[in-house]
Short mmCIF file of C-alpha atoms in Angstrom, two decimals:
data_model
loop_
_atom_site.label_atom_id
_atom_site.label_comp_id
_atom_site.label_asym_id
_atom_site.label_seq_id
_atom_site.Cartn_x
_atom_site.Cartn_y
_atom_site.Cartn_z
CA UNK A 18 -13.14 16.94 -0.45
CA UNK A 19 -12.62 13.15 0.63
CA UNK A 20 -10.07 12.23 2.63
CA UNK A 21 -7.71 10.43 -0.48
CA UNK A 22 -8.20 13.68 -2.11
CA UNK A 23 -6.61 15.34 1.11
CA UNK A 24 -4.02 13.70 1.23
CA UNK A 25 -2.90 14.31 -2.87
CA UNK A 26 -3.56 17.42 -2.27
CA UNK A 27 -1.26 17.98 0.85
CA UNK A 28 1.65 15.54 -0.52
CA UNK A 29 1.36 17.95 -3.18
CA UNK A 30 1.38 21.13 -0.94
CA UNK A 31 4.75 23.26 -0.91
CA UNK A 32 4.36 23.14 3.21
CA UNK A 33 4.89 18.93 2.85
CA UNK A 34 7.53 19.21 0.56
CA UNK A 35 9.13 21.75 2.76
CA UNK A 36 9.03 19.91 6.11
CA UNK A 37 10.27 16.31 4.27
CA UNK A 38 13.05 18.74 2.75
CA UNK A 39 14.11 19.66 6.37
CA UNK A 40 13.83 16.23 7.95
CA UNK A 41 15.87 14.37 5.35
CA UNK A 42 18.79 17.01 5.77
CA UNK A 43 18.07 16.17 9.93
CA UNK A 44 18.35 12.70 9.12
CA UNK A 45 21.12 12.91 7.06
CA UNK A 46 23.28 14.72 9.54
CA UNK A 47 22.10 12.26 11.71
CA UNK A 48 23.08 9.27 10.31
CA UNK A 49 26.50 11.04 9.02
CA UNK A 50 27.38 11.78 12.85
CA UNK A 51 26.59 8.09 13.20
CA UNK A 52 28.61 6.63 11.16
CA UNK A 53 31.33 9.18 12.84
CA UNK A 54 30.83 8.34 16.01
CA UNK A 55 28.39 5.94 17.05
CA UNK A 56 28.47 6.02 20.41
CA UNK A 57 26.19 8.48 21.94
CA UNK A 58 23.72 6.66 19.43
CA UNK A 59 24.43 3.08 21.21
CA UNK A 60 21.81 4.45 24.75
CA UNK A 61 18.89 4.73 22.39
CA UNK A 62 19.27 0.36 21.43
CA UNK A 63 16.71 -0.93 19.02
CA UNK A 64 13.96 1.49 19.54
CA UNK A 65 16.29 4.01 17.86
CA UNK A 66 16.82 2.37 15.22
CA UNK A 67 13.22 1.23 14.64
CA UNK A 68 12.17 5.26 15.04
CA UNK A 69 15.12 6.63 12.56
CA UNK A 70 14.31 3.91 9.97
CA UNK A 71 10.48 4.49 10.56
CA UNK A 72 11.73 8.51 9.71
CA UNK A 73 14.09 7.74 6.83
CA UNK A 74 16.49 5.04 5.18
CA UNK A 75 18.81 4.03 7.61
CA UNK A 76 20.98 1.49 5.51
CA UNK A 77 24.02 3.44 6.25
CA UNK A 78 22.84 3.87 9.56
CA UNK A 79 23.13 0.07 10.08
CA UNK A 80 26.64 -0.30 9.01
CA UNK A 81 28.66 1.29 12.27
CA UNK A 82 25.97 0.19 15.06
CA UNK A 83 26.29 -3.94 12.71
CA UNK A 84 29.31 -4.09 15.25
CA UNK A 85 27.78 -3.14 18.44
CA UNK A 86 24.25 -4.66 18.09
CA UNK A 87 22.98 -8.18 17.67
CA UNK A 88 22.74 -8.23 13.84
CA UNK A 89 19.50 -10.32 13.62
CA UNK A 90 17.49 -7.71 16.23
CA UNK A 91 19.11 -4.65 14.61
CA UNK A 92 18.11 -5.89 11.26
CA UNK A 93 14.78 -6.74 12.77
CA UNK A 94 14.40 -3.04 14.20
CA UNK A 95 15.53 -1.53 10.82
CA UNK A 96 13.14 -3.39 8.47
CA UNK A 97 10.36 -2.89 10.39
CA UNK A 98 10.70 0.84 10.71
CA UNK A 99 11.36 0.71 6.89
CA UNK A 100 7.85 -1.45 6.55
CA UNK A 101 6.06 1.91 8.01
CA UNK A 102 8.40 4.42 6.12
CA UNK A 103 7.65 2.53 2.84
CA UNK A 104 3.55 2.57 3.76
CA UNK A 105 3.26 5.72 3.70
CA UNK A 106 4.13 5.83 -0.29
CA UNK A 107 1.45 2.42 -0.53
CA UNK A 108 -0.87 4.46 1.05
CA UNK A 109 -0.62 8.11 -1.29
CA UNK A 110 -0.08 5.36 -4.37
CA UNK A 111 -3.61 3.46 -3.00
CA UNK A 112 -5.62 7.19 -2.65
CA UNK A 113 -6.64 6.29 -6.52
CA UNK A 114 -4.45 9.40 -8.05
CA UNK A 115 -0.39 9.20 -8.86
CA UNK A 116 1.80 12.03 -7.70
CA UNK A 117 4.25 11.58 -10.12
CA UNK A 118 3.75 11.81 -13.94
CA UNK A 119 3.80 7.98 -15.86
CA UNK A 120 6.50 7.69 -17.37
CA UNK A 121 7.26 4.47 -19.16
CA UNK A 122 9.70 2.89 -16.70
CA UNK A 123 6.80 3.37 -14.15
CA UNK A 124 3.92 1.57 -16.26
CA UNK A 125 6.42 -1.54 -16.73
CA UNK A 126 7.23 -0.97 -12.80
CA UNK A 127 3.08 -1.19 -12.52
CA UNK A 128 3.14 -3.98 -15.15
CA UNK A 129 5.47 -6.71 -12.92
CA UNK A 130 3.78 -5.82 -9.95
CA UNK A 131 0.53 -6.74 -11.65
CA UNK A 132 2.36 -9.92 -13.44
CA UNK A 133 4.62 -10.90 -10.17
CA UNK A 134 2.79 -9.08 -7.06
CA UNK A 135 4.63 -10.17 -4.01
CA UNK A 136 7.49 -11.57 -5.39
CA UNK A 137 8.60 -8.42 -7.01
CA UNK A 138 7.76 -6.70 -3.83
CA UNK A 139 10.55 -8.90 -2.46
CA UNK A 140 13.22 -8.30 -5.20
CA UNK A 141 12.47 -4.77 -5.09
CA UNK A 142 13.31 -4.32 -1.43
CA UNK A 143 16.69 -5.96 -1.53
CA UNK A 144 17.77 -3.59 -3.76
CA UNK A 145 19.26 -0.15 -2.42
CA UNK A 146 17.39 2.01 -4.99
CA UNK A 147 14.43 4.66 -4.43
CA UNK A 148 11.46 2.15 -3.13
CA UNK A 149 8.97 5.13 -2.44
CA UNK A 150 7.80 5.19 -6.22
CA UNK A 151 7.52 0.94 -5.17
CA UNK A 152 4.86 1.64 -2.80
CA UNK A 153 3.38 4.64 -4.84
CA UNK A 154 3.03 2.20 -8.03
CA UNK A 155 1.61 -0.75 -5.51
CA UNK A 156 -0.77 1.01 -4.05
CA UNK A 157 -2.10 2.52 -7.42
CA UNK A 158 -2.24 -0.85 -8.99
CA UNK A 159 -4.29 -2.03 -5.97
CA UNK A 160 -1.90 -4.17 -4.36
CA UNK A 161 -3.59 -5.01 -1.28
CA UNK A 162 -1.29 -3.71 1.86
CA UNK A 163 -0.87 -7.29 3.62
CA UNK A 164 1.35 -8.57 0.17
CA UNK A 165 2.89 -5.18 -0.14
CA UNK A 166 4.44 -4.99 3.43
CA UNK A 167 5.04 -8.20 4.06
CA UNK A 168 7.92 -8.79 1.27
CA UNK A 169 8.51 -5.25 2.04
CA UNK A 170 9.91 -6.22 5.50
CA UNK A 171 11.17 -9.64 4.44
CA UNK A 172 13.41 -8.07 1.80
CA UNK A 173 14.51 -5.07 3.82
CA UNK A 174 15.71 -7.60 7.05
CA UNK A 175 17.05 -9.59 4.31
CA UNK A 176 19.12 -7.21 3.00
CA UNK A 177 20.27 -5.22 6.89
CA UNK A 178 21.43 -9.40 7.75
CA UNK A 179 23.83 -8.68 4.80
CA UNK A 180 24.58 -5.71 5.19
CA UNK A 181 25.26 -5.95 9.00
CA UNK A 182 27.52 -9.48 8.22
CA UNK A 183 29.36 -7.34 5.28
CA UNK A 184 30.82 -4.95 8.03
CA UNK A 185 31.15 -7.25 10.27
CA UNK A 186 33.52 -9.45 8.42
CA UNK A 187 35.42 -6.36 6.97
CA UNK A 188 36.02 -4.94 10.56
CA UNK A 189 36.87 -8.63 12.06
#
């Protein structure tokens, strides 16, 4: 078995889906007592938030700590822990075989990325939607990792800036 057919076959594996299960309902009830109370959440700084968003989304973890962190280096810490979340689905996506069945919306998906490549990268990762079948589709279509990430990360710190400036002009 080679190793891209390892890894289909253990994102496939009940035991992966599982343990992701578990840590998104951790993660969620983390970010939920976050937004409740960010406080205790305030010692861990920007390696924190560059380790939760590495683990999950942490979009709404960005909005309560906006007011007690520099914006720019929270956003900073956020999209780059997103870049690694988000290469995990390039990388399953590049192992040559999809995980999820082709629909339609997923061959035009495959289609712009073909047609637009990094620049739809970008678009994409403004937009608070699902990105994992983003990677998944980029990888298949052989988007080399260097475009992929890189507008990955642009559009994710992009997107925490506004984010973070959203709260903070509501809350000042």
């Amino acid at each position: 078995m080679t190793n891209k057919e390892k890894i289909v076959s253990f994102v496939k594996s009940t035991t992966f889906k599982r343990v992701t299960f578990f840590v998104g309902i951790i993660l969620l009830i983390v970010t939920g007592l976050v937004a409740i109370s960010p406080e205790p959440f305030l010692k861990f700084g920007y390696p924190g938030v560059f380790v939760m968003s590495a683990m999950g989304g942490t979009s709404l973890l960005l909005i309560p700590l906006a007011s007690h962190f520099n914006i720019y280096l929270l956003a900073f810490a956020g999209a780059s822990g997103m870049a690694i979340n988000d290469s995990i689905a390039w990388i399953i996506g590049n192992s040559g075989k999809m995980i999820v069945k082709r629909p339609a919306k997923l061959k035009r998906i495959e289609h712009s990325i073909e047609k637009y490549g990094m620049i739809a990268i970008f678009f994409w990762s403004l937009i608070p939607f699902p990105y994992d079948i983003i990677g998944l589709v980029a990888g298949y279509a052989g988007l080399p990792y260097i475009r992929y990430v890189i507008p990955t990360f642009l559009g994710k710190f992009i997107r925490f800036i506004l984010i973070g400036l959203g709260m903070l002009s509501f809350i000042y």
